[in-house]
Amino acid sequence: MTDPPSGPTSAGPPGGFLPGADRSRLPDPGDLALPVTGAKLLTGADGQLLRVADLPADTDWVPLGTLDGVPAWGTDLTTAVDGLPGRARGWASLAAEVPEPHATLAGRALAVLTWRRTHRWCGACRAELTDQPGETARRCPDCGLYVPMQLSAAVLVAITRPGPPGHADELLLVRHATGPTGLWALVAGFVEAGETLEAAVHREVGEEVGLPVERLAYFGSQPWAISGPGVLLAGFTARAADPRAEPVVDGRELTSARWFGLDALPAQLPPAYSISRWLIDATVTAARR
Ligand SMILES: [Zn+2]
């Protein structure tokens, strides 16, 4: 039995990106600009981030934080995209190309702008919400309702078991019924209200593949802009409690689940910028030690 794999090397402060909501200073022309149109971001033609000077002077900017000390601003272009520079692209294609702090900032831009678009009115009294200075939050001027941007926690887990005698440990991978159906992924799911991250892992594994797991260990986390605004993924490792038990899929969320030797993983694994892949790679590395 090897030690659980250690978490992503970026587990400390993400290099250079700091979220923020500082409106005390106006945008400079050289500040970073992240216009959002629907579920996509507008970048330069070369994939580089735009600058505030690239957009019209009357653009309504929302503070996002800083990247390497440079303030970054988002704006919602849902109603006006004609004649603007660059091209609109989804987070996945951007994250596959740019350094992780850029991808994290881009994900925050999508999350914050989507949240603002869908949290415009007070849910209690229907008045128009106003921005809360210095926070990613809004407040109702009539009834005082406080509306912070909320996160949705989700868990994913790399489950291993001993391989046959003389063979490498095995990793459980699953295929989903929706999304990228050809991908071999990890068991994952959203955390329910009132549930710990650990309880969510046990429940999801039980629901999706019918296996009990043990030796649950926290691995690391990643903001994840593909599954909706404000999703935070928490990764775990675990061992199958019964090394002979085979997974049983529900046929609804998952189409298949099977054990793979860590020295014979399939080629269709999650992308390199995902915590799923970091977990899988770290599990392989830990098994070699
Ligand atoms: Zn209200």
PDB file of N, CA, C and O in Angstrom, residues 121-130 132 138-147:
ATOM      1  N   TRP A 121     -32.630  40.974  -9.748  1.00  0.00           N
ATOM      2  CA  TRP A 121     -33.766  41.425  -8.951  1.00  0.00           C
ATOM      3  C   TRP A 121     -33.777  40.722  -7.607  1.00  0.00           C
ATOM      4  O   TRP A 121     -33.376  39.570  -7.486  1.00  0.00           O
ATOM      5  N   CYS A 122     -34.300  41.417  -6.599  1.00  0.00           N
ATOM      6  CA  CYS A 122     -34.433  40.817  -5.273  1.00  0.00           C
ATOM      7  C   CYS A 122     -35.438  39.664  -5.328  1.00  0.00           C
ATOM      8  O   CYS A 122     -36.561  39.841  -5.799  1.00  0.00           O
ATOM      9  N   GLY A 123     -35.030  38.494  -4.826  1.00  0.00           N
ATOM     10  CA  GLY A 123     -35.920  37.337  -4.834  1.00  0.00           C
ATOM     11  C   GLY A 123     -37.017  37.426  -3.792  1.00  0.00           C
ATOM     12  O   GLY A 123     -37.970  36.651  -3.817  1.00  0.00           O
ATOM     13  N   ALA A 124     -36.895  38.372  -2.865  1.00  0.00           N
ATOM     14  CA  ALA A 124     -37.905  38.508  -1.808  1.00  0.00           C
ATOM     15  C   ALA A 124     -38.938  39.574  -2.142  1.00  0.00           C
ATOM     16  O   ALA A 124     -40.132  39.379  -1.915  1.00  0.00           O
ATOM     17  N   CYS A 125     -38.471  40.734  -2.697  1.00  0.00           N
ATOM     18  CA  CYS A 125     -39.425  41.835  -2.886  1.00  0.00           C
ATOM     19  C   CYS A 125     -39.402  42.408  -4.305  1.00  0.00           C
ATOM     20  O   CYS A 125     -40.118  43.363  -4.587  1.00  0.00           O
ATOM     21  N   ARG A 126     -38.577  41.859  -5.194  1.00  0.00           N
ATOM     22  CA  ARG A 126     -38.554  42.218  -6.620  1.00  0.00           C
ATOM     23  C   ARG A 126     -37.917  43.560  -6.933  1.00  0.00           C
ATOM     24  O   ARG A 126     -37.959  44.008  -8.073  1.00  0.00           O
ATOM     25  N   ALA A 127     -37.333  44.253  -5.963  1.00  0.00           N
ATOM     26  CA  ALA A 127     -36.619  45.497  -6.265  1.00  0.00           C
ATOM     27  C   ALA A 127     -35.319  45.164  -7.004  1.00  0.00           C
ATOM     28  O   ALA A 127     -34.849  44.024  -6.960  1.00  0.00           O
ATOM     29  N   GLU A 128     -34.742  46.136  -7.686  1.00  0.00           N
ATOM     30  CA  GLU A 128     -33.484  45.900  -8.401  1.00  0.00           C
ATOM     31  C   GLU A 128     -32.326  45.944  -7.405  1.00  0.00           C
ATOM     32  O   GLU A 128     -32.197  46.893  -6.617  1.00  0.00           O
ATOM     33  N   LEU A 129     -31.478  44.911  -7.448  1.00  0.00           N
ATOM     34  CA  LEU A 129     -30.360  44.815  -6.507  1.00  0.00           C
ATOM     35  C   LEU A 129     -29.272  45.827  -6.860  1.00  0.00           C
ATOM     36  O   LEU A 129     -29.121  46.208  -8.025  1.00  0.00           O
ATOM     37  N   THR A 130     -28.504  46.225  -5.860  1.00  0.00           N
ATOM     38  CA  THR A 130     -27.353  47.099  -6.093  1.00  0.00           C
ATOM     39  C   THR A 130     -26.089  46.367  -5.654  1.00  0.00           C
ATOM     40  O   THR A 130     -26.141  45.449  -4.835  1.00  0.00           O
ATOM     41  N   GLN A 132     -22.690  45.535  -3.763  1.00  0.00           N
ATOM     42  CA  GLN A 132     -22.158  45.751  -2.421  1.00  0.00           C
ATOM     43  C   GLN A 132     -20.688  46.146  -2.579  1.00  0.00           C
ATOM     44  O   GLN A 132     -19.893  45.352  -3.088  1.00  0.00           O
ATOM     45  N   ARG A 138     -24.467  41.464  -3.858  1.00  0.00           N
ATOM     46  CA  ARG A 138     -25.427  42.532  -4.115  1.00  0.00           C
ATOM     47  C   ARG A 138     -26.371  42.635  -2.926  1.00  0.00           C
ATOM     48  O   ARG A 138     -26.451  41.714  -2.108  1.00  0.00           O
ATOM     49  N   ARG A 139     -27.054  43.748  -2.854  1.00  0.00           N
ATOM     50  CA  ARG A 139     -27.974  43.955  -1.739  1.00  0.00           C
ATOM     51  C   ARG A 139     -29.227  44.640  -2.259  1.00  0.00           C
ATOM     52  O   ARG A 139     -29.178  45.429  -3.205  1.00  0.00           O
ATOM     53  N   CYS A 140     -30.356  44.297  -1.621  1.00  0.00           N
ATOM     54  CA  CYS A 140     -31.616  44.914  -2.015  1.00  0.00           C
ATOM     55  C   CYS A 140     -31.762  46.254  -1.293  1.00  0.00           C
ATOM     56  O   CYS A 140     -31.720  46.294  -0.062  1.00  0.00           O
ATOM     57  N   PRO A 141     -31.960  47.359  -2.044  1.00  0.00           N
ATOM     58  CA  PRO A 141     -32.081  48.664  -1.389  1.00  0.00           C
ATOM     59  C   PRO A 141     -33.397  48.807  -0.629  1.00  0.00           C
ATOM     60  O   PRO A 141     -33.501  49.666   0.255  1.00  0.00           O
ATOM     61  N   ASP A 142     -34.398  47.975  -0.942  1.00  0.00           N
ATOM     62  CA  ASP A 142     -35.699  48.116  -0.281  1.00  0.00           C
ATOM     63  C   ASP A 142     -35.812  47.267   0.987  1.00  0.00           C
ATOM     64  O   ASP A 142     -36.166  47.772   2.042  1.00  0.00           O
ATOM     65  N   CYS A 143     -35.501  45.959   0.886  1.00  0.00           N
ATOM     66  CA  CYS A 143     -35.703  45.088   2.047  1.00  0.00           C
ATOM     67  C   CYS A 143     -34.395  44.670   2.700  1.00  0.00           C
ATOM     68  O   CYS A 143     -34.407  43.992   3.730  1.00  0.00           O
ATOM     69  N   GLY A 144     -33.246  45.033   2.090  1.00  0.00           N
ATOM     70  CA  GLY A 144     -31.960  44.750   2.726  1.00  0.00           C
ATOM     71  C   GLY A 144     -31.425  43.357   2.464  1.00  0.00           C
ATOM     72  O   GLY A 144     -30.364  43.000   2.990  1.00  0.00           O
ATOM     73  N   LEU A 145     -32.120  42.531   1.665  1.00  0.00           N
ATOM     74  CA  LEU A 145     -31.639  41.165   1.401  1.00  0.00           C
ATOM     75  C   LEU A 145     -30.211  41.198   0.863  1.00  0.00           C
ATOM     76  O   LEU A 145     -29.907  41.946  -0.063  1.00  0.00           O
ATOM     77  N   TYR A 146     -29.342  40.381   1.466  1.00  0.00           N
ATOM     78  CA  TYR A 146     -27.939  40.282   1.055  1.00  0.00           C
ATOM     79  C   TYR A 146     -27.800  39.098   0.112  1.00  0.00           C
ATOM     80  O   TYR A 146     -28.239  37.983   0.429  1.00  0.00           O
ATOM     81  N   VAL A 147     -27.224  39.304  -1.065  1.00  0.00           N
ATOM     82  CA  VAL A 147     -27.141  38.258  -2.093  1.00  0.00           C
ATOM     83  C   VAL A 147     -25.682  38.055  -2.488  1.00  0.00           C
ATOM     84  O   VAL A 147     -25.203  38.639  -3.462  1.00  0.00           O
TER      85      VAL A 147
END
